[in-house]
MMTF fields as JSON, N, C-alpha, C and O atoms, coordinates in Angstrom:
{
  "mmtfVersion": "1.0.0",
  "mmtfProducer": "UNKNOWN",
  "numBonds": 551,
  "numAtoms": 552,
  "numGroups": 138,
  "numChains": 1,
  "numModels": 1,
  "chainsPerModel": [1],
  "groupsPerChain": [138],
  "chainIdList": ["A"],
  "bondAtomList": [4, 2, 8, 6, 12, 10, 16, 14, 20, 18, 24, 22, 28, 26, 32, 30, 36, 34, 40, 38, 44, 42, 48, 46, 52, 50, 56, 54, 60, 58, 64, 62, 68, 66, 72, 70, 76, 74, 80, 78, 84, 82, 88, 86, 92, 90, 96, 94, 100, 98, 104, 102, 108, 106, 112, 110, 116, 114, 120, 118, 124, 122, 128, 126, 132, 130, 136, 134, 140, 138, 144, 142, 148, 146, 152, 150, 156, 154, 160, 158, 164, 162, 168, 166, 172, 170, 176, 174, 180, 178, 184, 182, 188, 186, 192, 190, 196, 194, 200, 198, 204, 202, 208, 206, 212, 210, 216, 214, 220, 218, 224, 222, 228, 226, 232, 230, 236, 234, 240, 238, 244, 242, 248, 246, 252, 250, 256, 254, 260, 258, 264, 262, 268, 266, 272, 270, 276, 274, 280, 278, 284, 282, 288, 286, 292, 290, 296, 294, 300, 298, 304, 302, 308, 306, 312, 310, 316, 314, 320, 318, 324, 322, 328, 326, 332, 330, 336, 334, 340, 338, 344, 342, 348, 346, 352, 350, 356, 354, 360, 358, 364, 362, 368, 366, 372, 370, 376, 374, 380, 378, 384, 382, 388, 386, 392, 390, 396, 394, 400, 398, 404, 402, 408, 406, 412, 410, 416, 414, 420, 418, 424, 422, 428, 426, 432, 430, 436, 434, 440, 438, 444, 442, 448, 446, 452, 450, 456, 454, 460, 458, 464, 462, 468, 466, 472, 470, 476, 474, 480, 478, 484, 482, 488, 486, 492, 490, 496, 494, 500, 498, 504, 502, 508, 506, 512, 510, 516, 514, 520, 518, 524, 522, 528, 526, 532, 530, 536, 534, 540, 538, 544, 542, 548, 546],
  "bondOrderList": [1, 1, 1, 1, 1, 1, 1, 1, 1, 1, 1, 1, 1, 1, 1, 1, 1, 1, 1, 1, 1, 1, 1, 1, 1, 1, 1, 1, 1, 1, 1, 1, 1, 1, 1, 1, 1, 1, 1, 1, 1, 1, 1, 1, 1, 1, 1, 1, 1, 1, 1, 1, 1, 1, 1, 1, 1, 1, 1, 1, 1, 1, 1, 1, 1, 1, 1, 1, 1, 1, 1, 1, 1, 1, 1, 1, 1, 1, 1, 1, 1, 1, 1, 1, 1, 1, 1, 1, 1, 1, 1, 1, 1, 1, 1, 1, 1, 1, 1, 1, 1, 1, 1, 1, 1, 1, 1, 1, 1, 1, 1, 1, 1, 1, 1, 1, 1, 1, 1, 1, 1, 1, 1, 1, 1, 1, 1, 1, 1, 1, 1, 1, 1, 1, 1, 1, 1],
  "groupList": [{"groupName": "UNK", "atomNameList": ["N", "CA", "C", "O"], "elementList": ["N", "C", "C", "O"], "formalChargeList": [0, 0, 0, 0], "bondAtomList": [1, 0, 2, 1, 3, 2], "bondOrderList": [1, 1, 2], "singleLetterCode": "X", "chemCompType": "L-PEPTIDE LINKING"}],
  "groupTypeList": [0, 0, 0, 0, 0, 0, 0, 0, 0, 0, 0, 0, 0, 0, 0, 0, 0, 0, 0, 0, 0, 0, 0, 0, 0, 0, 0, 0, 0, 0, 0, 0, 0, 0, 0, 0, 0, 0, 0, 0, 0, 0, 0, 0, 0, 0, 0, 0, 0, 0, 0, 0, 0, 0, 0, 0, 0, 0, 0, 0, 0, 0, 0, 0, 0, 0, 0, 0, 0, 0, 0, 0, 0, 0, 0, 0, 0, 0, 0, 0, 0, 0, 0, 0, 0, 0, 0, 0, 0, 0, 0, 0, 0, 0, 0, 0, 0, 0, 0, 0, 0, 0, 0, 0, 0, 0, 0, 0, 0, 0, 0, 0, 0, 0, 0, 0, 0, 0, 0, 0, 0, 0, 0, 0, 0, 0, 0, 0, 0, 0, 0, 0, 0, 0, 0, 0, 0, 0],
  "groupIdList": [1, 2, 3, 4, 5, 6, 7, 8, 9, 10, 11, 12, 13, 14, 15, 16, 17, 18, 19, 20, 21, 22, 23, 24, 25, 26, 27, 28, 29, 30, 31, 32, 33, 34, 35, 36, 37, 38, 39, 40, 41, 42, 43, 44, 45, 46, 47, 48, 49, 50, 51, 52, 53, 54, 55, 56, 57, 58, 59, 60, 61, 62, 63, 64, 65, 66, 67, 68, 69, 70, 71, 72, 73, 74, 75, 76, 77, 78, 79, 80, 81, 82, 83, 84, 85, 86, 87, 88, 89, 90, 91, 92, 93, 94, 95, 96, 97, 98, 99, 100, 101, 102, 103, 104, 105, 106, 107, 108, 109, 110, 111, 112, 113, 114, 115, 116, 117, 118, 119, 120, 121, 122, 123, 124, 125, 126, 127, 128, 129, 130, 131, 132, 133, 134, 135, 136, 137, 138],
  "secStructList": [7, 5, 7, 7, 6, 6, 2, 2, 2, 2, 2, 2, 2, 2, 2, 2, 6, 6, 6, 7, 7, 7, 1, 1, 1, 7, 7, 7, 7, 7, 6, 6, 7, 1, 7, 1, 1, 3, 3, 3, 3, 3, 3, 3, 3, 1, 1, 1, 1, 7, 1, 7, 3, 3, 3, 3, 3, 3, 3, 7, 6, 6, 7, 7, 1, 1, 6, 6, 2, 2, 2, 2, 2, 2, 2, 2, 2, 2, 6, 6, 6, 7, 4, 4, 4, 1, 7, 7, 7, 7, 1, 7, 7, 7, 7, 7, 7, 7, 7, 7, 3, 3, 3, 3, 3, 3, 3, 3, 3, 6, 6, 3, 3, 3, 3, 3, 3, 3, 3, 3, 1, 1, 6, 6, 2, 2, 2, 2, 2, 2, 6, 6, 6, 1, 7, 7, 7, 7],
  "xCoordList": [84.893, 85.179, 84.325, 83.13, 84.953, 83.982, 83.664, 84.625, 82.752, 81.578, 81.145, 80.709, 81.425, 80.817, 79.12, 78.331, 78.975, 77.299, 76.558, 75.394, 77.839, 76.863, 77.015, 75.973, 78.1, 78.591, 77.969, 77.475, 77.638, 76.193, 74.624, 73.488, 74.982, 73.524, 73.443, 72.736, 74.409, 74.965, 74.556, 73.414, 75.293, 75.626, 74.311, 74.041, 73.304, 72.189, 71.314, 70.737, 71.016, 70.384, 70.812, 69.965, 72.074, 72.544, 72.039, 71.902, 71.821, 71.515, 69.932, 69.327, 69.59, 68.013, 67.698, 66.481, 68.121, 67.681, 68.526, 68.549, 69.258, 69.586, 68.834, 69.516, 67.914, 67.333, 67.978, 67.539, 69.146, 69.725, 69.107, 69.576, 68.146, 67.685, 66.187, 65.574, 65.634, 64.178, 63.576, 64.374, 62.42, 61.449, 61.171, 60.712, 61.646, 61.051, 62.413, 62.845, 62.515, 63.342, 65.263, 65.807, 65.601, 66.891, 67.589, 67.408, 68.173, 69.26, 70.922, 71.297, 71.429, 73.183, 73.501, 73.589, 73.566, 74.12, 75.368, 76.184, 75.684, 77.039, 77.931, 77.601, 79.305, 79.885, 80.054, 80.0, 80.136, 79.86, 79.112, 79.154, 77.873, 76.479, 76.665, 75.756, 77.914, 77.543, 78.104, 79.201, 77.409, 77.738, 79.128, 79.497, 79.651, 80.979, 82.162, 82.493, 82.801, 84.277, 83.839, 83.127, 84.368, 83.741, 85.489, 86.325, 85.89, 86.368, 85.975, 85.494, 86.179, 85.631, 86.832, 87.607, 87.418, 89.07, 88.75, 87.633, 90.284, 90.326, 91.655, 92.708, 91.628, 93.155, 93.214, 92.624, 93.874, 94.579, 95.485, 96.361, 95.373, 96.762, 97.401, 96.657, 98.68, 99.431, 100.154, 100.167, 100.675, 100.691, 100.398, 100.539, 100.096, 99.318, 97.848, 97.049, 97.496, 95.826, 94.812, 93.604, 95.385, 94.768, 94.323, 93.289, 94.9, 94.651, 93.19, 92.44, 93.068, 92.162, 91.691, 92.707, 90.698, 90.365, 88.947, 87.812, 89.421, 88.676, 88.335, 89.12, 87.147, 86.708, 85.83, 85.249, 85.374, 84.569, 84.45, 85.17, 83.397, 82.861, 83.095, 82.292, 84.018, 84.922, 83.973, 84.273, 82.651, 82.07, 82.849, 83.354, 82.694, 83.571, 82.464, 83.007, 81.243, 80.707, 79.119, 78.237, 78.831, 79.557, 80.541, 80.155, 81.698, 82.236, 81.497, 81.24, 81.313, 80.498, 81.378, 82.314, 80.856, 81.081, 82.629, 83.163, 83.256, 84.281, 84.506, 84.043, 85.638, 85.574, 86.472, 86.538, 87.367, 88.191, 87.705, 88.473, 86.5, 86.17, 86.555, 87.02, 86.265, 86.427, 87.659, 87.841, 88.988, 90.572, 90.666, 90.713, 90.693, 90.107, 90.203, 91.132, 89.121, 88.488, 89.581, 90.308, 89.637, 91.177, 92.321, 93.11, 92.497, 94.334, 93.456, 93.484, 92.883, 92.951, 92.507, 92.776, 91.882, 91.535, 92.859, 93.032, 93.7, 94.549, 95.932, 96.81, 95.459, 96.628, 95.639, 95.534, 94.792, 93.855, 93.424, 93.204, 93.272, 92.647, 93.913, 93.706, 95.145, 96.043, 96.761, 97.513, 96.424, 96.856, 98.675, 99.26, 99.197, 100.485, 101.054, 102.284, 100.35, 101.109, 100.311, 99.693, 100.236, 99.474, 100.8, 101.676, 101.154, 102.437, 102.674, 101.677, 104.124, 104.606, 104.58, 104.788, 104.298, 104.235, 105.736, 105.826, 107.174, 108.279, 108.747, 109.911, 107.202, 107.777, 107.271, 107.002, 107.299, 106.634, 107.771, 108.524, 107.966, 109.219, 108.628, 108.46, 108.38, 108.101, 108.903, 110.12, 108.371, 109.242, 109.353, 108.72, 111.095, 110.82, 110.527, 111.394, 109.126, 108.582, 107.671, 106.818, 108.072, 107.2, 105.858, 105.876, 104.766, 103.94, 102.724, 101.774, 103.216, 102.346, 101.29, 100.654, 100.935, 99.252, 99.522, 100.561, 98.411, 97.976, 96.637, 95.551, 96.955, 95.544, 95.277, 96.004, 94.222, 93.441, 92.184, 91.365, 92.239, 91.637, 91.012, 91.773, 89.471, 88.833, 87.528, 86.688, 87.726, 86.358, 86.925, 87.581, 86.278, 86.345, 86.563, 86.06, 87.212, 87.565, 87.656, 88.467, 87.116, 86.701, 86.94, 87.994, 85.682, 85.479, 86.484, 86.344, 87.615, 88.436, 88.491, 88.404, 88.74, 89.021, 90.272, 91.28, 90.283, 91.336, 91.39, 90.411, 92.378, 93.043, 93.971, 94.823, 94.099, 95.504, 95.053, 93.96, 96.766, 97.083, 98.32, 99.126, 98.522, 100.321, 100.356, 99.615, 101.372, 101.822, 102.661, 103.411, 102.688, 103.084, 103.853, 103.146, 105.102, 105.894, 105.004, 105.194, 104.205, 103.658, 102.362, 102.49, 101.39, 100.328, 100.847, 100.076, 101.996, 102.46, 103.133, 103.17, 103.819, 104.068, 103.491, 103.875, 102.21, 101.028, 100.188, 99.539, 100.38, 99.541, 100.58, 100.081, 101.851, 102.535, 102.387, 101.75, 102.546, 102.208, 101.443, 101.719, 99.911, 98.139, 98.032, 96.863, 98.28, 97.619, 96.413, 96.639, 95.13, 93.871, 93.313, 92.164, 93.548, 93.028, 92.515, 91.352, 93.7, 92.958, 92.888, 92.689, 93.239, 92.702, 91.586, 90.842, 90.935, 89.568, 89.326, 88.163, 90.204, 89.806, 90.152, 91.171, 88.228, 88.184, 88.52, 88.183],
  "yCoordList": [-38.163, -37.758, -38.567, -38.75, -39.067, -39.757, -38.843, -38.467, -38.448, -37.63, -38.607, -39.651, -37.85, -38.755, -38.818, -37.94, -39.424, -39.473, -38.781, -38.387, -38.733, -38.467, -36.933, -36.296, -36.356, -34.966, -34.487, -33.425, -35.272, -34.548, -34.821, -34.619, -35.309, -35.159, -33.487, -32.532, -33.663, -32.695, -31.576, -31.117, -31.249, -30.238, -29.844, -28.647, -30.766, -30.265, -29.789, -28.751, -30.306, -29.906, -28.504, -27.612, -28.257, -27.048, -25.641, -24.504, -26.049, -25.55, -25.089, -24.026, -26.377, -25.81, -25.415, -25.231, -25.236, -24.401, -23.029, -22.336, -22.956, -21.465, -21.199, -20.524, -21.461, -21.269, -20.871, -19.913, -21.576, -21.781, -22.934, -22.86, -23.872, -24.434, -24.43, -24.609, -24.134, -23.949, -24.764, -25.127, -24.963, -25.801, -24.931, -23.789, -25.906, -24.58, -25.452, -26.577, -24.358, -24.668, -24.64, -23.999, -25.344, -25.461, -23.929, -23.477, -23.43, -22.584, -22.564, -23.234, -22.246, -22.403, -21.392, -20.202, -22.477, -21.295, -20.707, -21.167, -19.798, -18.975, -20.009, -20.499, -20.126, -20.792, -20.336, -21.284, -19.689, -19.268, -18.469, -17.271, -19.992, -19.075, -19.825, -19.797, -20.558, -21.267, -20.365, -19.935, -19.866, -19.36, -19.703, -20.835, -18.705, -18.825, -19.257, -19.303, -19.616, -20.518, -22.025, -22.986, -21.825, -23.109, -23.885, -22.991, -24.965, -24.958, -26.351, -27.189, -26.515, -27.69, -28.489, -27.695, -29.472, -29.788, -31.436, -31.916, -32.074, -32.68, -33.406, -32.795, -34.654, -35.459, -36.254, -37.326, -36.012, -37.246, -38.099, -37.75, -39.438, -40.15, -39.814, -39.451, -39.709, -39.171, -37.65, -36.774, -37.691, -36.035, -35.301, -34.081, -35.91, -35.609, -35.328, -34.92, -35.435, -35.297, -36.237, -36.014, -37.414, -38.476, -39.426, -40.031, -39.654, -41.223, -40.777, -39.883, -41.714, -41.481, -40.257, -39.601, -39.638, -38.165, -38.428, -38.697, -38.251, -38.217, -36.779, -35.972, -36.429, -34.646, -34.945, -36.007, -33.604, -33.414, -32.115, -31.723, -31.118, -30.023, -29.633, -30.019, -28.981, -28.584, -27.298, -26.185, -27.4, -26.593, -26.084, -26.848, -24.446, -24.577, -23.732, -23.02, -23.519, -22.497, -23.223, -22.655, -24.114, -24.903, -26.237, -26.58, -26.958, -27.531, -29.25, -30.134, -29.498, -30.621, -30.848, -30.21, -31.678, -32.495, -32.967, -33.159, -33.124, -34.017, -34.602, -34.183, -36.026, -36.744, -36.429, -36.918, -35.195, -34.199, -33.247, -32.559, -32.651, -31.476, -30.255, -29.152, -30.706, -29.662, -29.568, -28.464, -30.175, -30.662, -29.54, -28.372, -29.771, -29.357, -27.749, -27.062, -27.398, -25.823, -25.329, -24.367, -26.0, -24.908, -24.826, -23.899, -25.743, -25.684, -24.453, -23.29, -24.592, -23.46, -21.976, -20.886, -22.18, -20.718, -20.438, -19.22, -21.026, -21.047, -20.004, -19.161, -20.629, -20.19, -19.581, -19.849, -18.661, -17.899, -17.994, -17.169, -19.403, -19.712, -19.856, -20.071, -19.566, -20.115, -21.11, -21.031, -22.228, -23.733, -23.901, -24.922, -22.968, -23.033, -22.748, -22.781, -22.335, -21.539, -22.537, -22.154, -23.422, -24.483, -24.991, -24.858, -25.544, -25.862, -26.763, -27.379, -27.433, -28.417, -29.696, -29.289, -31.186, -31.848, -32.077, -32.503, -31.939, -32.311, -33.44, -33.803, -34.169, -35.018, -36.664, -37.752, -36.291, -37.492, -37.743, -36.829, -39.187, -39.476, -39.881, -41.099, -39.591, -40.356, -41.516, -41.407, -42.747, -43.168, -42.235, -41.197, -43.193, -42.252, -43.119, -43.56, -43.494, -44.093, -42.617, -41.817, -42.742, -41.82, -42.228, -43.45, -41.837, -42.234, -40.906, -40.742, -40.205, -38.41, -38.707, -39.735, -37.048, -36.614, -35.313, -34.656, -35.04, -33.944, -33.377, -33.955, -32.139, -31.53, -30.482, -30.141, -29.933, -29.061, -28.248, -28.9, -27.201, -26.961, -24.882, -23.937, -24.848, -23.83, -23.624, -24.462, -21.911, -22.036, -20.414, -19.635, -20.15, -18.605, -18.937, -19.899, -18.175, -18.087, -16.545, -15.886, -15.978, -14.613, -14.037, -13.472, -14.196, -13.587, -13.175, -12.465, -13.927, -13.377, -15.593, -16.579, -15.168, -16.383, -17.058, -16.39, -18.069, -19.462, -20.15, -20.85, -20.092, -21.423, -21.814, -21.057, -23.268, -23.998, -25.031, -25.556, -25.213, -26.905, -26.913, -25.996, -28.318, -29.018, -30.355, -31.228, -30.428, -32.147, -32.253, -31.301, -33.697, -33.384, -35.173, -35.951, -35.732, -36.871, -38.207, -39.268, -38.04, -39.18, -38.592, -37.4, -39.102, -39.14, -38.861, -38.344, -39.249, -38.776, -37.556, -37.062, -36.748, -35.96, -34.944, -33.863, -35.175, -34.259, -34.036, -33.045, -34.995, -34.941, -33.989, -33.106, -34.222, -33.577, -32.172, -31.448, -31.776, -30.509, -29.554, -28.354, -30.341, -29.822, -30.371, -30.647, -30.98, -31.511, -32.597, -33.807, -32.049, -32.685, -32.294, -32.734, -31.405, -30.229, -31.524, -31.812, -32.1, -32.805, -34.416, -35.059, -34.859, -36.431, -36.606, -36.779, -36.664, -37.203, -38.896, -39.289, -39.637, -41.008, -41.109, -40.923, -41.661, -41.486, -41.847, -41.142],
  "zCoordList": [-40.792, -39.442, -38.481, -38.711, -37.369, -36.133, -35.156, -34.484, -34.927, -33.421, -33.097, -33.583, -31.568, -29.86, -30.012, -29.663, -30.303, -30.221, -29.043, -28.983, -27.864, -26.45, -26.795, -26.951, -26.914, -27.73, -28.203, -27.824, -29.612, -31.044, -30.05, -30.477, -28.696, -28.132, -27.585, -27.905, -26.726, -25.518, -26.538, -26.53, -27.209, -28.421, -28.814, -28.721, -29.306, -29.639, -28.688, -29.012, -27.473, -26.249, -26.005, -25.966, -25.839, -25.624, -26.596, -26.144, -27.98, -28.981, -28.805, -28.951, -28.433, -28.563, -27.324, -27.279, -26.483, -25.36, -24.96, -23.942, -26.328, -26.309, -27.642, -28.413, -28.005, -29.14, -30.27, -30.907, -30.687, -31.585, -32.822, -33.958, -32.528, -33.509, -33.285, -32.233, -34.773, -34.689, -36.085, -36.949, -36.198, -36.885, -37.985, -37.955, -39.339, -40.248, -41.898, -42.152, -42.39, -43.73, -43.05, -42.151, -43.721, -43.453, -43.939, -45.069, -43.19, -43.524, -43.336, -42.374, -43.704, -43.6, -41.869, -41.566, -41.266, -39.848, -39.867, -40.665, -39.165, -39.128, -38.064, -36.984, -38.922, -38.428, -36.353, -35.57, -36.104, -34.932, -34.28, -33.999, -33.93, -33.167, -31.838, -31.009, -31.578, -29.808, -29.162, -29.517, -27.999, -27.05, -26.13, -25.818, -25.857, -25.199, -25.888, -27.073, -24.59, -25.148, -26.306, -26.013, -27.274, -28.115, -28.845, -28.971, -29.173, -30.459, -30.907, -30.144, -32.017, -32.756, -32.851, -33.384, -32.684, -32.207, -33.377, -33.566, -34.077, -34.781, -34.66, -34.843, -34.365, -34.46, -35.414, -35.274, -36.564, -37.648, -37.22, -36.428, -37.738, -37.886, -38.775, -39.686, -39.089, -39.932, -39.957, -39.093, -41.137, -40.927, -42.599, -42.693, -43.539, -44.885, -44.287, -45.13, -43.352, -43.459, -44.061, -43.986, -44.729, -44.902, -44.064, -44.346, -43.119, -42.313, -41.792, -42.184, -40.78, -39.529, -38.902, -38.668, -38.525, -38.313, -37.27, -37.666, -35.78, -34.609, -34.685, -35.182, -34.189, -33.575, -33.293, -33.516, -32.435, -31.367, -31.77, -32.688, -31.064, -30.358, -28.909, -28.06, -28.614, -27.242, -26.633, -27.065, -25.488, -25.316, -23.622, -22.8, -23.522, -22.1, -21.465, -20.62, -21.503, -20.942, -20.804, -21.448, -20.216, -19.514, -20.22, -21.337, -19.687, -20.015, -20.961, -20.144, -21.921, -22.472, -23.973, -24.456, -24.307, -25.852, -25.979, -27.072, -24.784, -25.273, -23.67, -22.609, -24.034, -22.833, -21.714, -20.587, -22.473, -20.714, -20.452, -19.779, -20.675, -21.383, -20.235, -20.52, -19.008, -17.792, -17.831, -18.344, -17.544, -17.586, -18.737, -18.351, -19.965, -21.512, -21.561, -21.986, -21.07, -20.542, -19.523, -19.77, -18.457, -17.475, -18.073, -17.894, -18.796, -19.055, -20.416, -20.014, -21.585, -22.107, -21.491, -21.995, -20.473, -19.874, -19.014, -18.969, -18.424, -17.696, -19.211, -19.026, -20.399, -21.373, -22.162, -23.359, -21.497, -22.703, -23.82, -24.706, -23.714, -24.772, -26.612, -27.807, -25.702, -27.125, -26.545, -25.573, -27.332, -27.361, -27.454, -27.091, -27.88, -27.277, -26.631, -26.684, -25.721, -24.138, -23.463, -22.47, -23.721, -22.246, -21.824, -22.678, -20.704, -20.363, -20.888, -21.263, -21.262, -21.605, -20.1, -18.957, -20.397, -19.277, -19.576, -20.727, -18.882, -18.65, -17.888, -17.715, -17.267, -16.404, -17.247, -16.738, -18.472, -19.34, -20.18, -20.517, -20.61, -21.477, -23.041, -22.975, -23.909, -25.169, -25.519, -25.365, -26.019, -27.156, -27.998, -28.19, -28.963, -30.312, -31.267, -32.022, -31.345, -32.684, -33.499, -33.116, -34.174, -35.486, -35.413, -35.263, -35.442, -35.577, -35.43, -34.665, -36.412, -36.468, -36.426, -36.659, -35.879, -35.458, -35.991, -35.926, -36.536, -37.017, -36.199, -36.165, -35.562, -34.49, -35.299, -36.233, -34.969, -35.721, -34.638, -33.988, -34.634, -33.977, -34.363, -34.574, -34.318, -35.073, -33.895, -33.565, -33.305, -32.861, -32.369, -33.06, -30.504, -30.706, -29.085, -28.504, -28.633, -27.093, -26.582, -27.233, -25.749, -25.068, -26.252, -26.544, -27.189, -28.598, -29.744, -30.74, -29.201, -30.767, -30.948, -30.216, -32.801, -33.42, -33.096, -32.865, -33.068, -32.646, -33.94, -34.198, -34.847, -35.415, -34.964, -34.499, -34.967, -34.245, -35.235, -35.443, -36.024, -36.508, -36.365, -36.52, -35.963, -35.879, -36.066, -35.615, -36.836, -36.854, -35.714, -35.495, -34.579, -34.201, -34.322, -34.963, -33.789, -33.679, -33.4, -33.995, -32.604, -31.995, -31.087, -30.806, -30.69, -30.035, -28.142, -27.333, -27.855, -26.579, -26.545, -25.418, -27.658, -27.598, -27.759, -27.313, -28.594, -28.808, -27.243, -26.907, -26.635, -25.238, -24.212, -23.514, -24.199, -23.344, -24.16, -23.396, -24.811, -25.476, -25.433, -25.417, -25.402, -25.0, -24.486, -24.757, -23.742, -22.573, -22.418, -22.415, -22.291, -22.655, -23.532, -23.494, -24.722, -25.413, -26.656, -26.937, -27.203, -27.903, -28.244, -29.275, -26.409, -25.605, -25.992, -25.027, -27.187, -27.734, -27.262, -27.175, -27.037, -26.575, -25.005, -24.339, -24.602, -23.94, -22.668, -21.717]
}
């Protein structure tokens, strides 16, 4: 998997000044100790789950670790936080070249759990779909 370096900065700053990381023996953290709106978001090439695999850490409280992240945060607060009620963009045309994406997406929004995965035709159709949700390039 590739992480934004500025992200795994952001991400950790955030961490340790909510005293989420401390000095001492390693322990296994609970998959969800970040505060607020969070999800951990993932785009494949393909649609087996093999190819190429971009992600990030999608923080919305305040908005950080990805490169739409504010854009990112309204359209899902705008659709409560479920990734398929964000509006469809209708005023965008795709080619039709094949060329699947697989999104993925795991974290917690006004405290209940979020899974979202879809293959979807092409990388433009995945964008008209979510929007900025999972525009990882920046």
């Amino acid at each position: 998997m590739t992480y934004f370096p500025r992200a795994a900065a952001a991400v950790g700053a955030l961490l340790a000044s909510a005293g989420l990381l401390a000095a001492g023996p390693a322990h296994a953290a609970p998959r969800d100790t970040f505060p607020g709106n969070w999800l951990h978001l993932t785009v494949t090439r393909g649609d087996s789950g093999s190819g190429v695999t971009r992600g990030t850490l999608l923080l919305c409280d305040p908005p950080l670790g990805h490169p739409h992240a504010a854009e990112a945060c309204a359209q899902l607060a705008a659709a409560g936080g479920d990734i398929a009620r964000i509006p469809h963009d209708t005023h965008v045309f795709c080619p039709m070249i094949y060329a699947p994406v697989t999104v993925h997406a795991r974290g917690r929004w006004n405290g209940r759990l979020v899974v979202y995965r879809q293959t979807y035709s092409s990388k433009c159709v995945m964008r008209t779909r979510t929007g900025s949700v999972f525009a990882l390039d920046g």
